[in-house]
Each structure stands twice: as structure tokens, then as C-alpha cells.
Short mmCIF file of C-alpha atoms and ligand atoms in Angstrom, two decimals:
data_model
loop_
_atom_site.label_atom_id
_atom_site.label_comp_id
_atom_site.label_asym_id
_atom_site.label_seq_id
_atom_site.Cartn_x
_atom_site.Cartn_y
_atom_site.Cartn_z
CA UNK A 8 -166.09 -112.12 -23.30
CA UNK A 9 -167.35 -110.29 -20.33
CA UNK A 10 -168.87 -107.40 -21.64
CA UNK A 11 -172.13 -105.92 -20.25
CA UNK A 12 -174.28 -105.55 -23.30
CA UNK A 13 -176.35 -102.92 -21.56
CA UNK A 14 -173.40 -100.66 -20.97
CA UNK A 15 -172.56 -97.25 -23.01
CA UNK A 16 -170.19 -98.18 -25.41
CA UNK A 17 -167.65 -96.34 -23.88
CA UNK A 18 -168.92 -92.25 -22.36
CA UNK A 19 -168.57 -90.14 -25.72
CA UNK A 20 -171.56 -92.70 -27.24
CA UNK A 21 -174.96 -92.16 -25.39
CA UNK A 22 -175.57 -96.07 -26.86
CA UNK A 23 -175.30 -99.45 -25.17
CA UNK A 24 -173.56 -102.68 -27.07
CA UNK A 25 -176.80 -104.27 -27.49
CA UNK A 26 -178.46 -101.00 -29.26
CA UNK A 27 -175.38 -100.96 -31.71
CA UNK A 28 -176.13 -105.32 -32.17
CA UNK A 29 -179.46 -104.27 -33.14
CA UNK A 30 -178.71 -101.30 -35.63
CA UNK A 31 -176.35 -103.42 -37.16
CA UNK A 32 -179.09 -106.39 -37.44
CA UNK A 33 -181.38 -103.52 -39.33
CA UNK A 34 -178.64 -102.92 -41.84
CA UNK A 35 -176.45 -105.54 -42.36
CA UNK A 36 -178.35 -107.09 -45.37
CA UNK A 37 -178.38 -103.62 -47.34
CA UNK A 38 -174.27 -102.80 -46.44
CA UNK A 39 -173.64 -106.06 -47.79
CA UNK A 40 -175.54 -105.25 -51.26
CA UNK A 41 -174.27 -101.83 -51.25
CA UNK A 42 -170.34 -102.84 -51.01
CA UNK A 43 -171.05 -105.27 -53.89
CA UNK A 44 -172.44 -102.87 -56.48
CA UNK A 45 -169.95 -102.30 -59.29
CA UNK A 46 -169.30 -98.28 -57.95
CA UNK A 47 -168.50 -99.51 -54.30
CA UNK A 48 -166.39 -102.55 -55.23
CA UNK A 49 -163.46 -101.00 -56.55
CA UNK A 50 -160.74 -99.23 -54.82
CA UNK A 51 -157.14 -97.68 -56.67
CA UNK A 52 -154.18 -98.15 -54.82
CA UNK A 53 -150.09 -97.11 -55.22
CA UNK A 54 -149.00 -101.27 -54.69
CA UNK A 55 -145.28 -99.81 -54.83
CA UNK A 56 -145.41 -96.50 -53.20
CA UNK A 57 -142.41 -96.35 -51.13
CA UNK A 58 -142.32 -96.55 -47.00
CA UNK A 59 -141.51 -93.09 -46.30
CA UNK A 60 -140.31 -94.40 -42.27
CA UNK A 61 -137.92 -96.60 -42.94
CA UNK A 62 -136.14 -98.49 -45.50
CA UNK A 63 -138.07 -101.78 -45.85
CA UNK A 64 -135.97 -103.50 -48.11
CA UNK A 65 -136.25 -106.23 -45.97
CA UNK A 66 -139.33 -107.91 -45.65
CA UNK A 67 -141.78 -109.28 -47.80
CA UNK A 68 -144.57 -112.21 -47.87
CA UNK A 69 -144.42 -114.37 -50.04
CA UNK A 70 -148.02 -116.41 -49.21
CA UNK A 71 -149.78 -116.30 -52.10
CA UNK A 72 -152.62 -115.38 -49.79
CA UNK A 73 -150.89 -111.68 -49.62
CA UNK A 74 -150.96 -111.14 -52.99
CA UNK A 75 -153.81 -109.00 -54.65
CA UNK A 76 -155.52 -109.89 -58.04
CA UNK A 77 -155.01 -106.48 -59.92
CA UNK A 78 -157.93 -105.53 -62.39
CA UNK A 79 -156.11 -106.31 -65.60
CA UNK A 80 -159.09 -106.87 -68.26
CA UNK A 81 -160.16 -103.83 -68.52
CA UNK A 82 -162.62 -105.28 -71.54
CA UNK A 83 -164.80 -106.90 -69.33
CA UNK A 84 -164.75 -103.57 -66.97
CA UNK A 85 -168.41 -101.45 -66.67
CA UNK A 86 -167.78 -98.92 -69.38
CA UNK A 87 -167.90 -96.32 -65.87
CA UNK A 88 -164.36 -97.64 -64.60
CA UNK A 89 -162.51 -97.43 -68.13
CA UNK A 90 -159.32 -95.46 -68.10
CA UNK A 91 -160.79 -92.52 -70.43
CA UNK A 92 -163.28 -92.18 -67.42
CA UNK A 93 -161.13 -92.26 -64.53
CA UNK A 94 -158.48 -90.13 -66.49
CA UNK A 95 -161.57 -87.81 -66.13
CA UNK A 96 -161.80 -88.32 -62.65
CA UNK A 97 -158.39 -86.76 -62.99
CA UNK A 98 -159.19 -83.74 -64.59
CA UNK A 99 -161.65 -83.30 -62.17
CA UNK A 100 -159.55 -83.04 -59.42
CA UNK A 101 -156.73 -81.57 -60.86
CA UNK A 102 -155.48 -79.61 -64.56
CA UNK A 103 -157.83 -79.45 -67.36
CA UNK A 104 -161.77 -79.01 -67.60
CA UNK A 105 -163.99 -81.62 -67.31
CA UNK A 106 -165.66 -83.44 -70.19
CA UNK A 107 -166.39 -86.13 -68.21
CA UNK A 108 -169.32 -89.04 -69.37
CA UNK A 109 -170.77 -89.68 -65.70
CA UNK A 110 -171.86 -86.20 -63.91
CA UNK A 111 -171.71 -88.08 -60.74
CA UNK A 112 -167.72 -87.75 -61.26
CA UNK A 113 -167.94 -84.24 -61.09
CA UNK A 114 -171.05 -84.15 -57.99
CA UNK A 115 -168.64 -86.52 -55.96
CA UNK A 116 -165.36 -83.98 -56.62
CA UNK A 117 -166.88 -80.86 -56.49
CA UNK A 118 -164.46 -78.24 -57.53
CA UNK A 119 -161.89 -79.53 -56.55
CA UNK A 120 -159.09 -77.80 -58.16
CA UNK A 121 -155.76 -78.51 -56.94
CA UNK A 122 -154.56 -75.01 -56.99
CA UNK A 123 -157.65 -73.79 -54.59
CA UNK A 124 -157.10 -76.46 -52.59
CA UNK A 125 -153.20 -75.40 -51.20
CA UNK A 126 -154.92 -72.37 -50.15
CA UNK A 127 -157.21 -73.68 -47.67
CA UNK A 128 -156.15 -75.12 -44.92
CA UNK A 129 -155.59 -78.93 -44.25
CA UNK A 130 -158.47 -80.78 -43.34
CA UNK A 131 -157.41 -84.01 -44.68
CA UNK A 132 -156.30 -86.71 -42.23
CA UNK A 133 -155.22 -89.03 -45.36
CA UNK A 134 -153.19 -87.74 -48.54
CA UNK A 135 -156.26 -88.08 -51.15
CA UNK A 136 -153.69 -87.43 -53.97
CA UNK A 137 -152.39 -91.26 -53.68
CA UNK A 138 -155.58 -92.23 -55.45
CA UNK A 139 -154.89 -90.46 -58.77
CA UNK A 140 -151.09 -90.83 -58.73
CA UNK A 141 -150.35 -92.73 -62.49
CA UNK A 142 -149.04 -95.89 -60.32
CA UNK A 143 -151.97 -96.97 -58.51
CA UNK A 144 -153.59 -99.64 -59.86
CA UNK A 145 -157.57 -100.48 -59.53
CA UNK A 146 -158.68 -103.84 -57.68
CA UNK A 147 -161.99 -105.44 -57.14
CA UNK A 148 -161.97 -105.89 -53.30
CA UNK A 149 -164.70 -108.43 -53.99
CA UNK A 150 -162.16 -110.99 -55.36
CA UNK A 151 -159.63 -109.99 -52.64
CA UNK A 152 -161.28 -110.51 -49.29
CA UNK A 153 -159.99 -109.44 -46.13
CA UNK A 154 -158.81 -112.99 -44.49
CA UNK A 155 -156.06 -114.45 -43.17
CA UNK A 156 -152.89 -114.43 -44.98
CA UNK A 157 -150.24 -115.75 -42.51
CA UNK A 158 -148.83 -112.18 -42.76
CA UNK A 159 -147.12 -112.03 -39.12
CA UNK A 160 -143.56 -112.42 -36.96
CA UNK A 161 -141.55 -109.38 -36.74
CA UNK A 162 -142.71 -107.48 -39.74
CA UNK A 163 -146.47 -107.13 -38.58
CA UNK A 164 -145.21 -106.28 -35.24
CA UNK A 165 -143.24 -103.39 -36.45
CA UNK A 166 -146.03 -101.77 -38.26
CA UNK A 167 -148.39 -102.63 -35.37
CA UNK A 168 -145.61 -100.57 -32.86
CA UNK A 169 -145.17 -97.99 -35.35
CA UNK A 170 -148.69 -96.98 -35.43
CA UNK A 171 -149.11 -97.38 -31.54
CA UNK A 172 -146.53 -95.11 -31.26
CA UNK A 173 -148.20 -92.13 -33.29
CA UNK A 174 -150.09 -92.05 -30.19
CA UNK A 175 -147.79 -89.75 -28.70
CA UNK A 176 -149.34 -86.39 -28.35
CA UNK A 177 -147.83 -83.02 -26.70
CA UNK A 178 -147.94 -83.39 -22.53
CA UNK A 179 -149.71 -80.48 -21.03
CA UNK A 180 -151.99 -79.40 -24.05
CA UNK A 181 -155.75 -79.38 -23.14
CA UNK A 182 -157.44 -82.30 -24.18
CA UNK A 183 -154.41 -84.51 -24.56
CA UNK A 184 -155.50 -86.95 -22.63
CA UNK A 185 -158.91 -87.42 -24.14
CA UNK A 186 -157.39 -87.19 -27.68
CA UNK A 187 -155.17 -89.24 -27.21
CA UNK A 188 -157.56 -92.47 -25.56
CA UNK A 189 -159.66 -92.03 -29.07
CA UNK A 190 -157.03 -92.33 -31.08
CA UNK A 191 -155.52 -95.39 -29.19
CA UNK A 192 -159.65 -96.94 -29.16
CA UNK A 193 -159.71 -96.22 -33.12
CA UNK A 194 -155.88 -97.99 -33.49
CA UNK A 195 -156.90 -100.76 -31.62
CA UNK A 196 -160.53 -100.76 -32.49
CA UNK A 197 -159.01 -101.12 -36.39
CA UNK A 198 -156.47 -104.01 -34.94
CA UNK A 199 -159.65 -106.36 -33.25
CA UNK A 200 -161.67 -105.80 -36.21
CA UNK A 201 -158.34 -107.41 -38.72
CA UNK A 202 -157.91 -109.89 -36.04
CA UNK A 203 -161.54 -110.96 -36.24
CA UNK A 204 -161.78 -110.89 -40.00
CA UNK A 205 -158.33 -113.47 -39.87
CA UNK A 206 -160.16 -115.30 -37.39
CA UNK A 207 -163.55 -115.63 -39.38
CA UNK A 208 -162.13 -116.41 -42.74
CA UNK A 209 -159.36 -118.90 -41.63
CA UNK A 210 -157.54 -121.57 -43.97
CA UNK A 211 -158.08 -124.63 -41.78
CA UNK A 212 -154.66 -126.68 -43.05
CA UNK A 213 -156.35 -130.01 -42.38
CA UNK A 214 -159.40 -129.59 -44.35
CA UNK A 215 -158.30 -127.04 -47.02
CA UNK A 216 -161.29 -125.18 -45.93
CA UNK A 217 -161.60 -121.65 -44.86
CA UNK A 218 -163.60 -121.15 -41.89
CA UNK A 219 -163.99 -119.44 -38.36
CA UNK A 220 -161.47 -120.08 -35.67
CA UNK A 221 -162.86 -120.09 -32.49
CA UNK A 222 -159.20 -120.56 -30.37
CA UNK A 223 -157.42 -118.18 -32.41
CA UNK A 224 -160.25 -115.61 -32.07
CA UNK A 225 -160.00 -116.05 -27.92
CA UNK A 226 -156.57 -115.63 -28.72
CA UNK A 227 -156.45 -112.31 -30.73
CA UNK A 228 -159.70 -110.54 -29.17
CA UNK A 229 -162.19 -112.72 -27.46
CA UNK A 230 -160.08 -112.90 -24.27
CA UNK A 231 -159.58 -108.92 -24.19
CA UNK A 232 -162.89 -107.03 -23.99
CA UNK A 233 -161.16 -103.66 -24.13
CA UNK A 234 -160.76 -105.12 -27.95
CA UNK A 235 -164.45 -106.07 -28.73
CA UNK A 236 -165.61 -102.78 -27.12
CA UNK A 237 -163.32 -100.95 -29.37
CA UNK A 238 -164.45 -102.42 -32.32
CA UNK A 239 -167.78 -101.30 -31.34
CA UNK A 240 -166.59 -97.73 -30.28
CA UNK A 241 -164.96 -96.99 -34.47
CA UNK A 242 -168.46 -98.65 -35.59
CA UNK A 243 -170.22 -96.11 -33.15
CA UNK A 244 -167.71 -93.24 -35.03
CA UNK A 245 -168.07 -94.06 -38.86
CA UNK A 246 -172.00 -94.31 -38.12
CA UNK A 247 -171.71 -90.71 -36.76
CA UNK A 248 -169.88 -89.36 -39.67
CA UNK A 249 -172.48 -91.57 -42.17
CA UNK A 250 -174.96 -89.66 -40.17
CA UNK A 251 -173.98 -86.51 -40.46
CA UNK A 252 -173.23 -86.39 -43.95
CA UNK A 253 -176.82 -87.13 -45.21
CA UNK A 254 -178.68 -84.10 -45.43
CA UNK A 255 -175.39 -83.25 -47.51
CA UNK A 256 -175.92 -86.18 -50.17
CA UNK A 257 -179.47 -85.31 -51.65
CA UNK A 258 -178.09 -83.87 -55.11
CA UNK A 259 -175.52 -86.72 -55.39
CA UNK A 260 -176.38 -88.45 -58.44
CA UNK A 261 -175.56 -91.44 -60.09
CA UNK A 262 -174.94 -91.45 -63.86
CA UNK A 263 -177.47 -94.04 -65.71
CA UNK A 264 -174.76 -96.97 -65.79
CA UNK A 265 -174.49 -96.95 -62.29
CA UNK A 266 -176.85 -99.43 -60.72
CA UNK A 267 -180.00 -97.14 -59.91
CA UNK A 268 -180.61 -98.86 -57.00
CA UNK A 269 -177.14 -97.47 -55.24
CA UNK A 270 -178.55 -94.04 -53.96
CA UNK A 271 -181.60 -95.38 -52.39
CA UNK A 272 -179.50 -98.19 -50.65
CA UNK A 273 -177.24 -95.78 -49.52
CA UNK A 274 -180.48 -93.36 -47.97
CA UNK A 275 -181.94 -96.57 -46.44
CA UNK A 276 -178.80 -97.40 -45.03
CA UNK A 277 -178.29 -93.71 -43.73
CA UNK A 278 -181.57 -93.42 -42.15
CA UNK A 279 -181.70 -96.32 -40.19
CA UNK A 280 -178.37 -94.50 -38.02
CA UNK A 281 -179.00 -92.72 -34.31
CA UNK A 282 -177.33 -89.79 -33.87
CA UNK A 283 -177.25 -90.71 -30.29
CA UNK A 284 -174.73 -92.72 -30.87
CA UNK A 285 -171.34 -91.03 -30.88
CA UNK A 286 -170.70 -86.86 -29.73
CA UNK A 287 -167.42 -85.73 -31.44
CA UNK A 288 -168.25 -82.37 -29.72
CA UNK A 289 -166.72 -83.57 -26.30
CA UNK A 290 -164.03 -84.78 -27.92
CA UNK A 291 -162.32 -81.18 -29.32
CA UNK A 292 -164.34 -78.69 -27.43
CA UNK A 293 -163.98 -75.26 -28.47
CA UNK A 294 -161.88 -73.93 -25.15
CA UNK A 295 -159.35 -77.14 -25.85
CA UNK A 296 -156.10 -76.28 -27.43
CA UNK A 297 -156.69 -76.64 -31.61
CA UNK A 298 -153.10 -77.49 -31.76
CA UNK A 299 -154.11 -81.23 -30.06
CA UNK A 300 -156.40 -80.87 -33.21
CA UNK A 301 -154.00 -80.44 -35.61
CA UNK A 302 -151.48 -82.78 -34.25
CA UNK A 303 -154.17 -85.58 -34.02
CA UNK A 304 -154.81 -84.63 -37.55
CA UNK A 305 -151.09 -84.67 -38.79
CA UNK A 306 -150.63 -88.71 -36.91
CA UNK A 307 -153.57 -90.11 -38.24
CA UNK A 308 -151.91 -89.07 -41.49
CA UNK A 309 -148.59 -90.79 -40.97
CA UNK A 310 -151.00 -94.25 -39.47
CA UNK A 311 -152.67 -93.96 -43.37
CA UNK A 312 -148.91 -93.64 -44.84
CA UNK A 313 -147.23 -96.52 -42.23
CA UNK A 314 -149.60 -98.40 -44.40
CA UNK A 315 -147.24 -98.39 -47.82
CA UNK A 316 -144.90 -100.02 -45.05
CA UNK A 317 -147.04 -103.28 -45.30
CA UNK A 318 -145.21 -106.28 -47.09
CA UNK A 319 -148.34 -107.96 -47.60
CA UNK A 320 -150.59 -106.66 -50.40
CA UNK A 321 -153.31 -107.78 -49.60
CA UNK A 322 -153.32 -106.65 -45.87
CA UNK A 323 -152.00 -103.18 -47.73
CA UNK A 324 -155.16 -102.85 -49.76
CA UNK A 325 -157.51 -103.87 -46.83
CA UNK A 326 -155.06 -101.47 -44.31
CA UNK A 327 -155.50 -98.55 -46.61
CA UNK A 328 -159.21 -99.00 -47.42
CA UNK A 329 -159.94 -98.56 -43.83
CA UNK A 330 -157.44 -96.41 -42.39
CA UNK A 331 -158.83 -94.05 -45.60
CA UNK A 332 -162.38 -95.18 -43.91
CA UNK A 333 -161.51 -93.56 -40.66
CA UNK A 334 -159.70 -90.76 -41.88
CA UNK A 335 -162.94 -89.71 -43.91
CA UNK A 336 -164.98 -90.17 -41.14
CA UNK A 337 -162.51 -87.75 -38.87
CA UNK A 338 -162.89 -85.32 -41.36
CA UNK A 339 -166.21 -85.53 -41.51
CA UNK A 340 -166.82 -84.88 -37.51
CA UNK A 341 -164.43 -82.95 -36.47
CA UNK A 342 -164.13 -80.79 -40.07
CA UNK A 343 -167.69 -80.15 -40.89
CA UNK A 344 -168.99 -78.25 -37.83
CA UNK A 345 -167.60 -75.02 -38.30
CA UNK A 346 -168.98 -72.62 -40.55
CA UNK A 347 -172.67 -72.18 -42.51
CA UNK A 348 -174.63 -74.97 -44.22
CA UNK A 349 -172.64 -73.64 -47.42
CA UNK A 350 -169.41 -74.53 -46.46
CA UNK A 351 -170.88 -77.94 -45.14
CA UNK A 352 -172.16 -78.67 -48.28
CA UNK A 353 -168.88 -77.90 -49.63
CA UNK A 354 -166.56 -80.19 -47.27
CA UNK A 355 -168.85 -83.23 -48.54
CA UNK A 356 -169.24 -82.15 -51.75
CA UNK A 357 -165.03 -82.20 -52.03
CA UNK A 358 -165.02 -85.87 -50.91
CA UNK A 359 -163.21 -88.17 -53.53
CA UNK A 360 -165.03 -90.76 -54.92
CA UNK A 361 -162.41 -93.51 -52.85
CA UNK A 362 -163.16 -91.35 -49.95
CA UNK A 363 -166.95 -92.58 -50.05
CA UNK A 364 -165.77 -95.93 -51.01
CA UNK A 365 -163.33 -96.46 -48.66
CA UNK A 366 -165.95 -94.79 -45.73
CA UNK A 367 -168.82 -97.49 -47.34
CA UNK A 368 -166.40 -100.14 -46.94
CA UNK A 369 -164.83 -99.36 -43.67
CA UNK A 370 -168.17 -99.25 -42.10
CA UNK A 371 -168.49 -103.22 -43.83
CA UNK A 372 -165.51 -104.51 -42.24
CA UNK A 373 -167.07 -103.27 -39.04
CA UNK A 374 -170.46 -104.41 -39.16
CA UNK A 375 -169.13 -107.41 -40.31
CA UNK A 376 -166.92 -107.83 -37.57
CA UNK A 377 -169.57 -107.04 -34.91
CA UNK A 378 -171.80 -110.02 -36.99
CA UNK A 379 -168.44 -112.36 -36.42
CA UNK A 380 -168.08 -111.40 -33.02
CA UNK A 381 -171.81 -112.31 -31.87
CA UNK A 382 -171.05 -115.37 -34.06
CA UNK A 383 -168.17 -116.37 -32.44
CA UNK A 384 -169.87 -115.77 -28.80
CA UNK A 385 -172.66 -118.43 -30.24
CA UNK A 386 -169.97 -120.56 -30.96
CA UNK A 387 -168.10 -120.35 -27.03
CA UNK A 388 -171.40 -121.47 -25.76
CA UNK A 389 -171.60 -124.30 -27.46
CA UNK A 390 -168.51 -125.59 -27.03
CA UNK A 391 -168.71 -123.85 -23.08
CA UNK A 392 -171.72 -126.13 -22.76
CA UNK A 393 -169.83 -129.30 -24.20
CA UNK A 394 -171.75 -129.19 -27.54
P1 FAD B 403 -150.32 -108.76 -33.59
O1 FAD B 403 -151.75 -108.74 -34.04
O2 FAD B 403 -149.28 -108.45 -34.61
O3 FAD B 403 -150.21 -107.72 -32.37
C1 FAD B 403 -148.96 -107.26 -31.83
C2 FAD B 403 -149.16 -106.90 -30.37
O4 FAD B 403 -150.11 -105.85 -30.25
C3 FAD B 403 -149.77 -108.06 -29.56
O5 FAD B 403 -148.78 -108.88 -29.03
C4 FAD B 403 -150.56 -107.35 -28.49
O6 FAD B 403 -149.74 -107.02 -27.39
C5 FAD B 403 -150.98 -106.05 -29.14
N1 FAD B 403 -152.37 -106.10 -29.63
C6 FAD B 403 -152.94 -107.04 -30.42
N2 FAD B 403 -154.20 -106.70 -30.73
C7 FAD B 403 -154.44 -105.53 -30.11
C8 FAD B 403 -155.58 -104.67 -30.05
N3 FAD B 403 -156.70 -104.93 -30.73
N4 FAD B 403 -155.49 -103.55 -29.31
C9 FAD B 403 -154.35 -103.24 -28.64
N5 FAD B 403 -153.22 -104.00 -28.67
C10 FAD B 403 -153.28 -105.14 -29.41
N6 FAD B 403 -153.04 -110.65 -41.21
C11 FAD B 403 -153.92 -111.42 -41.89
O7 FAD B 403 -153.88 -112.64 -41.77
N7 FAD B 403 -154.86 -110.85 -42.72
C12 FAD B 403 -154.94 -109.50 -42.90
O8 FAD B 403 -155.78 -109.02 -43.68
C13 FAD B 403 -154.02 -108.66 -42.19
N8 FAD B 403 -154.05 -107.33 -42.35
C14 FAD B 403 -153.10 -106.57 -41.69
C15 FAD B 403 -153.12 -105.20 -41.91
C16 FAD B 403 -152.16 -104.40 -41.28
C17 FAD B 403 -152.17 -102.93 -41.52
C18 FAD B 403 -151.17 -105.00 -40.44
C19 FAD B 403 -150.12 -104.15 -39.78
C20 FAD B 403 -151.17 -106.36 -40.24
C21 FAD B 403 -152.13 -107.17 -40.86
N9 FAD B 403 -152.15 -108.54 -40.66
C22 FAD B 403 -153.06 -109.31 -41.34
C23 FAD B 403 -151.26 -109.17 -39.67
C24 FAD B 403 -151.99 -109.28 -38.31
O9 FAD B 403 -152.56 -108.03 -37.92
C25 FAD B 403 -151.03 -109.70 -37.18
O10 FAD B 403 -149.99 -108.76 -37.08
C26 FAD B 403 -150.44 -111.09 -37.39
O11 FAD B 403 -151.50 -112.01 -37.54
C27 FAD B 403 -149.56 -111.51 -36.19
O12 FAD B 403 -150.32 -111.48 -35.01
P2 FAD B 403 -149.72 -111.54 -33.54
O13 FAD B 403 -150.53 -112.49 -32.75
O14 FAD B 403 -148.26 -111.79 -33.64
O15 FAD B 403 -149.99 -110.12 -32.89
#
């Protein structure tokens, strides 16, 4: 990889590769704890929503490395992720009043109330209602890593095309062009960062072992740098957003079943972030068209949905924990700057509870993938240097 470790990241991020290496080196140890604490481990997802683009009767994998375990003893559940408790999670966010046993249910929805919400406008760039529709099911992403699945030919490539072509915004509006090279960086930055996780966590068919693959690494990213540095430009985003929200998160609380740890991982984590390291504001300045804004909103939506498009569960679940990942984090910086601390409060307070997850977890994959890809340049060497 030729990159220049002591170049910007890209000229929206005042910070070099080797700055984002070393804030990742500071954190990775805590991410890694956080993700695996029963209230960051769990994600709900519609398995058999339907692919609203086209009619994909057609394909399906059949791998068993596709499929996802579904959480099906609910016995042996934390007494926090029990129907009764999510069905209050529901009422939260929806009908009734809340009774609900955890406060932190209620701190993490706000007042959310689905009839306020259709009168304000859209600031969503993911459809947050998938995660309480009565057909999602809940899944411990810790028994369903992100690896390879041998999910590929045609089928991959259509989805891939499909969400490359979202990238398609209105010639001639102001700030098109810069609009549209971030959302290409984040579509491709989310592609390396796949690629490298199917890389790192290979089945090798001789040994029956699964391990990193240098050649098919080179293959997929290594040989492009445009990839690695994107990777690095959507870590350099969902820090921002993790940043900003912060001073937002101070009365979140955690109800007493929760691991007490979780909060002060999450403001160790938080603090150890440069704000230096991505500016959203040049991105949708105030004299550039809002309608760019609104149509980059409205595609990043459809990338989320392409994702019930996906044959292969488990690249589904992984697809729609991160695309929800980045969607939370657009929200977050390009949503929260307009108005008084008040309404600030109020954007973060209104974020789901999958929201967070899905933004912890999306900010995993990535540090993770930066740790594989600084792995994987150890392991060129030695084999460059005949080792
Ligand atoms: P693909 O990766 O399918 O790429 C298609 C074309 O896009 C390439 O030929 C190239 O021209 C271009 N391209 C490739 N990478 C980039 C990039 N970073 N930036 C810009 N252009 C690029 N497989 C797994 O094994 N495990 C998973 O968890 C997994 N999750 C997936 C999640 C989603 C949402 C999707 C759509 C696919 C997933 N896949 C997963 C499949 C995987 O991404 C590849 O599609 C598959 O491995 C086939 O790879 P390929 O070499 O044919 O090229």
C-alpha cells in the first residue's frame, strides 16, 4: 500500500493516517470491551423484510456461513432484553405510556412519540421504525461475527452496483460535487472495511482454520489505496459524530442490571476523540443548496433499505448494523448544528437504543479494520522481505 502516513486523511479531516493509527491504538482495548457488554451486543433485525427494488426471488446463499444464530432462549437472556422489556421499548416509542423496568429505556428514547414525530421534519437517514416492527428478531452479534461467508458472483455485485448508483445526485446544484465524493468515500469506505473483515477472518479450506488472508486482502483493498484511505476517512466521520454527541450523554443512565461499568467505558472512549479530525461544516455550508441535503439524506436511506436485498443473513445483519452506524452518525453532524443547546439535547436524546448500538458497533468494525489493515501491512513485509 502506498499511502503516506503523514498525509491528511483526505482535506475535510485536519488529521494525518498515522494520528488516526494512534487514536485507534488508545482505544481499541476499551471498544472491544464496550461492544461485548450484554447492552451493546445485541441488535433486532426484520430477517424477512421484503426488497422494496426489485423482486429477489432469485437468489439466496445457502453457506451455512450466511446464516445467523437467532436469540431463541430467551431463559438464559439478562432479565433487561426479555420481551415484556423490549415490548416497553415499544411503548416508548410509540402508543401507550411507559411503565417500563429500566429508566435508561425511556433516557435513550426520549419522547419519542410517533405522532410528534410526523410533524417534524425528516432527519433520519435510516427508517428507525424497522427495529420495533413485530418481525424482527434479536441476535447476539457476538456469536455471529462479521467474516467471510463465500457470499459473492452476481448477487453481491448487484447490491454492490445498486448502492454505487445512489450516488447520483442533481447536476448543477451547489455542492454536488462535494456531496457527492463523501458519499462515494463512505460507500466505498463501508465496502474496504467488509472486504478486510472477509480477509481477516478467512476459512482456510486446507486447514479448517479461519485466519487472515494476505493475497486475497491485496486483492480486495491492499492493492487500491483509495480503499484503505477510505476506510480511514468513515473512521475519521463516526469519531466526529461520537464526538459531538458527548456533552449530550451526561444524564444517560444505565438501569442497575446493566453492567455499571458501560457509561464510564463509553466517556473514556469519548474523550480520548480529536475534534480535529473531521469538519462536516465544509461539507453542507449554509450558502449550498439544502436540497443536495435532502437528497443526500433521502439515498443514504434507500443504501440502509438495498440492505433487505441481501441473500446472505449474515452479511444482512452486519450490512444493516453499519449502514444504521453511518446513518446515525450523518444525523448526528449534519442534524445537530442548527438550533439552541435545547434542541441538541433533544436530537440525541431521540436516538433509539439500536441507533447507539449500531453507531458503537460501526465504529468496531472500523477500528478493527484499521487494526487488520496495519496487521496485514506487517504481514507484506515479511513475506516482501522473504520471511
Ligand atoms: P465485490 O466486493 O463484490 O465488488 C464489486 C466491484 O466493486 C469490484 O469488482 C470493484 O470494481 C468494485 N469495488 C470493490 N471494492 C471496492 C471499494 N472498496 N471501493 C470502490 N469500488 C470497489 N462477504 C463475506 O464474505 N462476508 C460478509 O460479511 C459480507 N458482507 C456483505 C455485506 C453486503 C451489504 C454486501 C453487498 C456484500 C457482502 N459480502 C460479504 C460480499 C462481498 O462484499 C463481495 O461482494 C464478495 O466477496 C464478492 O467479491 P468480488 O471480488 O466479486 O467483488
Amino acid at each position: 500500500c502506498t499511502i503516506d502516513k503523514d498525509e491528511l486523511v483526505s482535506p475535510t479531516c485536519d488529521v494525518t493516517f498515522k494520528e488516526i493509527n494512534e487514536i485507534n491504538g488508545k482505544i481499541r482495548k476499551d471498544l472491544v470491551s464496550l461492544v461485548g457488554t450484554d447492552f451493546f451486543k445485541y441488535f433486532k433485525l426484520d430477517l424477512y423484510k421484503q426488497c422494496a427494488f426489485w423482486d429477489d426471488n432469485n437468489g439466496f446463499c445457502v453457506n451455512r456461513a450466511c446464516a445467523v444464530d437467532v436469540v431463541e432462549d430467551w431463559d438464559n437472556l439478562p432479565e433487561y432484553w426479555q420481551p415484556e422489556v423490549l415490548g416497553g421499548l415499544d411503548k416508548v416509542n410509540g402508543t401507550s405510556g411507559s411503565d417500563d423496568e429500566c429508566k435508561f429505556l425511556q433516557d435513550l428514547c426520549g419522547g419519542a412519540d410517533g405522532s410528534a414525530k410526523q410533524t417534524e421534519p425528516d432527519i433520519d437517514y435510516c427508517d428507525i421504525g424497522d427495529f420495533i416492527n413485530s418481525q424482527a428478531v434479536l441476535v447476539d452479534l457476538s456469536a455471529n461475527p462479521e467474516r467471510f461467508t463465500g457470499y459473492g458472483g452476481q448477487e453481491s455485485a448487484l447490491i454492490w452496483s445498486s448502492i454505487y448508483r445512489e450516488n447520483c445526485f442533481s447536476p448543477g446544484e451547489m455542492g454536488q460535487s462535494l456531496a457527492k465524493s463523501v458519499f462515494y468515500r463512505l460507500v466505498s469506505g463501508l465496502h474496504a472495511s467488509i472486504a478486510t473483515h472477509l480477509s481477516n477472518d478467512h476459512l482456510n479450506t486446507e486447514t479448517g482454520k479461519w485466519e487472515p488472508d494476505l493475497e486475497l486482502f491485496m486483492a480486495r483493498v491492499g492493492n487500491f489505496p483509495e480503499r484503505v484511505a477510505n476506510v480511514y476517512f468513515n473512521y475519521a466521520v463516526v469519531s466526529k459524530a461520537l464526538w459531538k454527541i458527548k456533552p449530550y450523554l451526561s444524564h444517560l443512565s444505565f438501569c442497575n442490571s446493566y453492567n455499571q461499568d458501560v457509561k464510564s467505558m463509553i466517556m473514556n472512549i469519548l474523550s480520548r476523540l480529536d475534534s480535529n479530525v473531521f469538519n462536516e461544516d465544509l461539507i453542507f455550508e449554509d450558502e449550498l443548496s439544502s436540497k443536495v441535503k435532502d437528497d443526500f439524506r433521502a439515498r443514504f436511506k434507500n443504501v440502509t433499505k438495498i440492505m433487505d436485498c441481501v441473500h446472505c443473513d449474515r452479511c444482512r445483519l452486519w450490512g444493516k448494523v453499519q449502514t444504521t452506524g453511518y446513518a446515525t452518525s450523518l444525523k448526528i453532524l449534519f442534524e445537530l448544528d442548527d438550533g439552541d443547546e435545547e434542541s441538541k439535547q433533544q436530537v440525541v436524546d431521540k436516538l433509539t437504543k439500536y441507533e447507539l448500538i449500531a453507531l458503537f458497533n460501526t465504529f468496531d468494525r472500523l477500528s478493527k479494520s484499521i487494526e487488520s489493515i496495519n496487521n496485514f501491512e506487517r504481514l507484506y513485509e515479511i513475506q516482501a522481505a522473504g520471511g
